[in-house]
Short mmCIF file of C-alpha atoms (C1' of nucleotides) in Angstrom, two decimals:
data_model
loop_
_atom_site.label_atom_id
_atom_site.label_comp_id
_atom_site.label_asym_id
_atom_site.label_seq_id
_atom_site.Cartn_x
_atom_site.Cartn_y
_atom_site.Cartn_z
CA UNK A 29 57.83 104.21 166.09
CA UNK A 30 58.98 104.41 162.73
CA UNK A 31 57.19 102.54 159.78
CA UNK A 32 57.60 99.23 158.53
CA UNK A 33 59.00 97.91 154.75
CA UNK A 34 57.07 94.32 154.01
CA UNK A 35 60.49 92.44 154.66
CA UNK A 36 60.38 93.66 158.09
CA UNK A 37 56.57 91.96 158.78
CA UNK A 38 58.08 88.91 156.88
CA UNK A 39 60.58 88.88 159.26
CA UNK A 40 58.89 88.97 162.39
CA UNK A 41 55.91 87.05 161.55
CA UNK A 42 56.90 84.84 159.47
CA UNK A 43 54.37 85.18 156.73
CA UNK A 44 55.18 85.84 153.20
CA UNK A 45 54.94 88.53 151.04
CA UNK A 46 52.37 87.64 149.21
CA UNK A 47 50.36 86.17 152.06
CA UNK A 48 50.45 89.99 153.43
CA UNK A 49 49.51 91.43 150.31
CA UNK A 50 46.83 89.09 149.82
CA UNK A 51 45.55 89.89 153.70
CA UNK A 52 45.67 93.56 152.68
CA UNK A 53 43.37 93.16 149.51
CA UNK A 54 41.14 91.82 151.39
CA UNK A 55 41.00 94.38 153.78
CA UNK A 56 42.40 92.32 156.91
CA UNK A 57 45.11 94.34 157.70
CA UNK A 58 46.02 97.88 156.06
CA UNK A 59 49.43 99.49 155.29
CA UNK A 60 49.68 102.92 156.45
CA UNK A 61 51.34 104.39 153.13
CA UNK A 62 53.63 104.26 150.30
CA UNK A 63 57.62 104.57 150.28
CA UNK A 64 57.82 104.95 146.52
CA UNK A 65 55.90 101.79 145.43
CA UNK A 66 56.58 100.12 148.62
CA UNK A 67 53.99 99.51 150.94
CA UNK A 68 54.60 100.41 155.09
CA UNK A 69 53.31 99.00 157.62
CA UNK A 70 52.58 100.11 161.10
CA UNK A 71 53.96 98.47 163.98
CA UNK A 72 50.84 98.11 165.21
CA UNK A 73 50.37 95.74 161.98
CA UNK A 74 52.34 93.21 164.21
CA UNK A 75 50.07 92.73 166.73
CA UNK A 76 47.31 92.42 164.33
CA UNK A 77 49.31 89.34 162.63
CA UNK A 78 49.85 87.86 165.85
CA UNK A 79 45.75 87.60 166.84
CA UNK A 80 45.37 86.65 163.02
CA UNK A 81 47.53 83.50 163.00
CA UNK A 82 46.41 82.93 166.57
CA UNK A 83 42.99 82.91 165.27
CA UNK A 84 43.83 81.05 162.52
CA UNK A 85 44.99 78.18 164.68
CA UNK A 86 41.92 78.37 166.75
CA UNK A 87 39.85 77.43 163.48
CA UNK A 88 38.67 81.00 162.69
CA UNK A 89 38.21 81.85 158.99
CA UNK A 90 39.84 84.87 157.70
CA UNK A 91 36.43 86.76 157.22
CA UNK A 92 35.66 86.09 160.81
CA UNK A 93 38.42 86.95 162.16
CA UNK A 94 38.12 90.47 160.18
CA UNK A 95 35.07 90.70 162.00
CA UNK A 96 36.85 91.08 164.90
CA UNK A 97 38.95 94.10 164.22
CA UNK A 98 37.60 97.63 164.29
CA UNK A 99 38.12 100.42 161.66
CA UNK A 100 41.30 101.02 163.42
CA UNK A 101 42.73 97.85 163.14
CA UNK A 102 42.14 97.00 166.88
CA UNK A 103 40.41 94.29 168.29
CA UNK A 104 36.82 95.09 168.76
CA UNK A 105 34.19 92.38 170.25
CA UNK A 106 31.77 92.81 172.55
CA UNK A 107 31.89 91.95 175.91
CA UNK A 108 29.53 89.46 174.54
CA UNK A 109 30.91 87.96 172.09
CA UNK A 110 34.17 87.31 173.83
CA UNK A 111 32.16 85.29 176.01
CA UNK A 112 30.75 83.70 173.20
CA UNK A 113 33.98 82.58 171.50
CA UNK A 114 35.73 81.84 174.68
CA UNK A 115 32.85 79.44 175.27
CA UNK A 116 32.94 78.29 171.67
CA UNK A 117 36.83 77.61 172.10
CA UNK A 118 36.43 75.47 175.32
CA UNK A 119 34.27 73.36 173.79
CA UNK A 120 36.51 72.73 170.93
CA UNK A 121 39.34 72.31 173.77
CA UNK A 122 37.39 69.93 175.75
CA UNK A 123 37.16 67.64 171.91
CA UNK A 124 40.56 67.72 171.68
CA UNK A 125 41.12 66.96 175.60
CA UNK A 126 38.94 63.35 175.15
CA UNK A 127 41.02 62.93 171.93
CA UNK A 128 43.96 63.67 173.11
CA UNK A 129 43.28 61.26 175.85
CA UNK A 130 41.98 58.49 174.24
CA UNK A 131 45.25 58.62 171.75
CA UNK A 132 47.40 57.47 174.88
CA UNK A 133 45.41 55.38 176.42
CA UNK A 134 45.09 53.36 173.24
CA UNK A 135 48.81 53.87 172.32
CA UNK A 136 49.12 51.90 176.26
CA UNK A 137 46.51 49.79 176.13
CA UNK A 138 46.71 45.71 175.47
CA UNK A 139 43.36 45.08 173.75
CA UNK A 140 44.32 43.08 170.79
CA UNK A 141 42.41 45.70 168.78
CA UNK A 142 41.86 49.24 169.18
CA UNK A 143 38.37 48.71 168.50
CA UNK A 144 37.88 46.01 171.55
CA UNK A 145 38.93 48.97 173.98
CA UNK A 146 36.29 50.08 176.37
CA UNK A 147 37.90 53.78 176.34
CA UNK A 148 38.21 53.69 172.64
CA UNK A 149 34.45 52.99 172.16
CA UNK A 150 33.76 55.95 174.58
CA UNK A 151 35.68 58.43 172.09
CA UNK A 152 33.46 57.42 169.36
CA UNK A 153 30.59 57.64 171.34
CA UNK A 154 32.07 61.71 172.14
CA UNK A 155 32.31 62.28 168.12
CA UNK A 156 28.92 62.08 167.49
CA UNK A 157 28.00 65.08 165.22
CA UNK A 158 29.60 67.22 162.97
CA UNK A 159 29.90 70.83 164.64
CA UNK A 160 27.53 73.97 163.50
CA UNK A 161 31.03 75.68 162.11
CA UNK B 30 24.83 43.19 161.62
CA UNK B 31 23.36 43.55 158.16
CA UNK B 32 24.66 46.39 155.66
CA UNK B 33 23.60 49.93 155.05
CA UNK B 34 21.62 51.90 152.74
CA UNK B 35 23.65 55.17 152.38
CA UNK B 36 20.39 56.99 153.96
CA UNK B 37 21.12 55.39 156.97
CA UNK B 38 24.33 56.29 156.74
CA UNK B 39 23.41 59.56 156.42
CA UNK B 40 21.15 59.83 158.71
CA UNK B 41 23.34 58.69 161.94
CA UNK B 42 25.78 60.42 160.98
CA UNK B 43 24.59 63.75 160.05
CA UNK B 44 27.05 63.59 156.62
CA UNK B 45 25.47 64.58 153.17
CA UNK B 46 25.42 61.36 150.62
CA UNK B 47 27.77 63.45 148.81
CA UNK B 48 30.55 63.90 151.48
CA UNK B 49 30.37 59.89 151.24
CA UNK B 50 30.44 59.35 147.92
CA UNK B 51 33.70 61.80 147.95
CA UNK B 52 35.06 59.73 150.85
CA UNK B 53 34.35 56.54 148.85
CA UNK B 54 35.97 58.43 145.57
CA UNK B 55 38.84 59.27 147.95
CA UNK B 56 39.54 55.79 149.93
CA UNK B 57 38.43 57.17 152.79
CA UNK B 58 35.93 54.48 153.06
CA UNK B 59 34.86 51.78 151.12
CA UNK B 60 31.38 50.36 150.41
CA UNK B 61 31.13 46.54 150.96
CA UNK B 62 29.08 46.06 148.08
CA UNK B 63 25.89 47.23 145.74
CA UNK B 64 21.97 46.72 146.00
CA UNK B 65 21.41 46.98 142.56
CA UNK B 66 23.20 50.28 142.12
CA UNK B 67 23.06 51.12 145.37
CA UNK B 68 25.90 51.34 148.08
CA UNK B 69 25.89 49.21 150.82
CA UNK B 70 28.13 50.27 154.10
CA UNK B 71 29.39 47.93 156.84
CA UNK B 72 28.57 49.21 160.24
CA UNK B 73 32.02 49.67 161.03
CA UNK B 74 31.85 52.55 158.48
CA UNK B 75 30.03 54.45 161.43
CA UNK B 76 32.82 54.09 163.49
CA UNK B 77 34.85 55.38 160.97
CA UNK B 78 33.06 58.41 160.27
CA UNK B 79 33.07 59.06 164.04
CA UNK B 80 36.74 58.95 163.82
CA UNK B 81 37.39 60.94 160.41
CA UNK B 82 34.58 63.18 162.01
CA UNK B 83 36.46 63.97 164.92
CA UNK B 84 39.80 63.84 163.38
CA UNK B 85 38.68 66.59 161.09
CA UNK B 86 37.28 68.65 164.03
CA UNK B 87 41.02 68.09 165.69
CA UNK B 88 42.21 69.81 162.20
CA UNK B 89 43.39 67.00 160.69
CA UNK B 90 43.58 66.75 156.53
CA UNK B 91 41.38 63.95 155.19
CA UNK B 92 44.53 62.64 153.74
CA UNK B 93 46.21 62.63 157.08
CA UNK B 94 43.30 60.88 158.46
CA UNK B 95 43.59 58.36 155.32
CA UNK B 96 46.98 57.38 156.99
CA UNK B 97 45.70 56.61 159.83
CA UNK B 98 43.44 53.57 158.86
CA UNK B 99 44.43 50.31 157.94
CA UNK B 100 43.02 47.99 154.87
CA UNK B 101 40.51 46.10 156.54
CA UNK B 102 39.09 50.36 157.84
CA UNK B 103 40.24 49.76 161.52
CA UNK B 104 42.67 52.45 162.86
CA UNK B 105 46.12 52.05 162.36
CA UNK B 106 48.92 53.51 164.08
CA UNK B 107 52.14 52.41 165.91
CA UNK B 108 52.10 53.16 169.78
CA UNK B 109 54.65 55.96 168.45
CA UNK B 110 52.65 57.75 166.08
CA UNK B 111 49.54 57.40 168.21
CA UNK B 112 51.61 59.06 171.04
CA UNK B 113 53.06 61.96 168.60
CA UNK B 114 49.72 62.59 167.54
CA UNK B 115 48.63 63.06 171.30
CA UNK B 116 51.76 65.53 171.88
CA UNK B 117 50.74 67.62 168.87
CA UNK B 118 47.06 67.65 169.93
CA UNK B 119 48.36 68.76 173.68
CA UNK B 120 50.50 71.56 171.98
CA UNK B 121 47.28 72.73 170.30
CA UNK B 122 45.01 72.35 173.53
CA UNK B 123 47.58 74.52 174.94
CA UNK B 124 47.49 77.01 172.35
CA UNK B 125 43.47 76.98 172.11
CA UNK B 126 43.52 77.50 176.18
CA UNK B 127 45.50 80.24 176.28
CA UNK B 128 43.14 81.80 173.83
CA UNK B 129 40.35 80.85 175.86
CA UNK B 130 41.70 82.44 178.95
CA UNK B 131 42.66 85.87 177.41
CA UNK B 132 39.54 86.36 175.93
CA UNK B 133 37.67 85.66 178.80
CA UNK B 134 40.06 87.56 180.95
CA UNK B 135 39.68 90.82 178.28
CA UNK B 136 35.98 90.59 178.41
CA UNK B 137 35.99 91.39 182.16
CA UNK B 138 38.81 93.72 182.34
CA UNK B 139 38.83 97.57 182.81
CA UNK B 140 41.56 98.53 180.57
CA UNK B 141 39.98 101.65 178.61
CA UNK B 142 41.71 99.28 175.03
CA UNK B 143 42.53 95.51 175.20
CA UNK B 144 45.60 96.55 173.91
CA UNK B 145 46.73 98.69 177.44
CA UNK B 146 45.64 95.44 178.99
CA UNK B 147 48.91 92.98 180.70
CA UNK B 148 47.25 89.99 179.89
CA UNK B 149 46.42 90.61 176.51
CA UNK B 150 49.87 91.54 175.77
CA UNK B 151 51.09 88.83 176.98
CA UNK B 152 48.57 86.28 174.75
CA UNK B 153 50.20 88.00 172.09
CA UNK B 154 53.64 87.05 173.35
CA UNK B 155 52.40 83.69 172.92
CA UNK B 156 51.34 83.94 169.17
CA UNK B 157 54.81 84.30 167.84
CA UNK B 158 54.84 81.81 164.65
CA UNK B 159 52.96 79.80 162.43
CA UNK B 160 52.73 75.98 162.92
CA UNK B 161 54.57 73.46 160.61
CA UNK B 162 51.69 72.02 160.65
"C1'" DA C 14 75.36 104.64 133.04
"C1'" DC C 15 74.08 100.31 134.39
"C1'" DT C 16 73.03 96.37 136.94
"C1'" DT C 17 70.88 94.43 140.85
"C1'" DG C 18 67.61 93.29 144.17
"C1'" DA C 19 63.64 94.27 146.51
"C1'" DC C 20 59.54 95.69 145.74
"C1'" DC C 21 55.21 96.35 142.83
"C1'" DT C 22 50.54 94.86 139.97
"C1'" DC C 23 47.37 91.90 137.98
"C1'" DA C 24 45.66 87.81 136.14
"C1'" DA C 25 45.72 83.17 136.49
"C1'" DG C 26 46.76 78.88 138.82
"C1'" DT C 27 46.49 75.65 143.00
"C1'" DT C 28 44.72 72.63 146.72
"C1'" DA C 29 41.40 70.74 149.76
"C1'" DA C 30 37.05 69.42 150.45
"C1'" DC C 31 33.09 69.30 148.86
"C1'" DT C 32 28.56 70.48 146.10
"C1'" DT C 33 25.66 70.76 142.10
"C1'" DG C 34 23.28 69.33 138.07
"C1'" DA C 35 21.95 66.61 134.29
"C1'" DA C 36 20.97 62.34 132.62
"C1'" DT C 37 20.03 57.58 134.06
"C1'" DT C 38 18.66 53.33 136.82
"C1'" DT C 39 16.18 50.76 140.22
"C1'" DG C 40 13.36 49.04 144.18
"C1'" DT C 41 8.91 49.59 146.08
"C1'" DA C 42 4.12 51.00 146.13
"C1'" DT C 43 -0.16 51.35 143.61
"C1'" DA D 28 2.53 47.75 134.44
"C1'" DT D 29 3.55 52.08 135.85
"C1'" DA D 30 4.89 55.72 138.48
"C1'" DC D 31 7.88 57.65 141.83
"C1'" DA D 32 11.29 58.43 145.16
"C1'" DA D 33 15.85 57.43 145.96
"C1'" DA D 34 19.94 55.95 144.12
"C1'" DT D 35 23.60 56.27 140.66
"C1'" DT D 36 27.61 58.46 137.54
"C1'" DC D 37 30.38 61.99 135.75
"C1'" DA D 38 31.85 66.38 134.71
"C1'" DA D 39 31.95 70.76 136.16
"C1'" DG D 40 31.44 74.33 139.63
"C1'" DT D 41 32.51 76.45 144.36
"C1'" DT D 42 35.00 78.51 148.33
"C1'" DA D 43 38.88 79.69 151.09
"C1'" DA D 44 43.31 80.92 151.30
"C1'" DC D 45 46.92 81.53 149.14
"C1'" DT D 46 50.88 81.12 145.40
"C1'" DT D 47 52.96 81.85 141.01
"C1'" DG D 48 54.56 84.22 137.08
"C1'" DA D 49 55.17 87.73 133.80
"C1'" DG D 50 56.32 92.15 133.24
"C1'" DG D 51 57.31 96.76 135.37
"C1'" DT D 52 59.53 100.30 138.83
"C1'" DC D 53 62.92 102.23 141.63
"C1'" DA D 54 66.88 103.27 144.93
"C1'" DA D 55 71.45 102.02 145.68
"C1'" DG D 56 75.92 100.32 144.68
"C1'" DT D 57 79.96 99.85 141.13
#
DNA sequence: ACTTGACCTCAAGTTAACTTGAATTTGTAT
DNA sequence: ATACAAATTCAAGTTAACTTGAGGTCAAGT
């Protein structure tokens, strides 16, 4: 599998330049060498970008999501801490579930204020505290 | 219901006086009035910091959340919005549970590298692009 | 030979969401 | 009356995650 130029990445991730740049100085991803001045990337690098904006999405920093690659640019967790995140992410799914939920019920129901609505006054009792993250 | 000292404030809902200052700064909330210098909140500001609370923790932007809230500090939203909101929140849940799953799924599987292993390919299938969002 | 376009570096700027600190005021307790 | 803890304001600082811009390099096409 041959190389590949920073348009290429742009291309299939949909990042820009400068966003993979940036995630190279800080040491998130790596490119494999110089063409000239031009940086290439391994196609390996793709897969990396994938977990990153996936992790991303799930609400992980950038530093703690670089925590989760090994010197080799592949994941590397603990059976342990996958457990840990998994369980950390179900939570946070299980938020947005009651949210979710409470959105449509609301955007149905005939209380003459939101406020009024039994199911709405559960959700707020749900959002209590702010999370340890 | 009589009116609260920011303390209070503070101390049910687990903000720092400064986070509701800012939110004051920013219309996010208002104070009903002033003890002397001091801020005095309406109950219904709890309510409302349940909802930016959990808003946030749904990854909303405090400006987003801003929109969401009528003049008087009661939620806002057509049945349309509220139910656009729900689908977006669904896409994430989605998203988030795939996550879940795969990790999970890695931390009891045999492949010698997550990478050899089906399912974990196949999570990364699923991260293709950013969100608009 | 020359222009172009895609890349490069490096410093500085940007935005969101707060936090911090210094200087001041005030309500309550002694 | 005085001290003190708890508020206040306002400007400036902080962090994460990028973006922007100026100025430079290089391979390829005309």
């Amino acid at each position: 599998m041959r190389a590949l130029d920073i348009s290429e990445v742009v291309e299939q991730t949909g990042l820009r330049p400068s966003t993979l740049r940036y995630y190279e100085e800080i040491g998130l991803i790596k490119s494999i060498g110089r063409q000239g001045l031009r940086r290439q990337f391994a196609p390996q690098t793709l897969m990396q970008l994938s977990l990153i904006t996936l992790g991303k999405s799930a609400g992980f920093s950038l530093d703690e999501i670089a925590g989760m690659f090994g010197e080799d640019g592949q994941p590397d967790l603990s059976r342990e801490d996958l457990r840990t995140r998994a369980d950390d992410l179900d939570k946070q799914i299980h938020d947005l579930t009651v949210l979710s939920k409470a959105l449509r019920h609301v955007a149905n129901c005939s209380a003459p204020s939101h406020i009024e609505c039994p199911k709405f006054q559960k959700l707020l009792r749900v959002a209590k505290r702010p999370k340890k993250r």
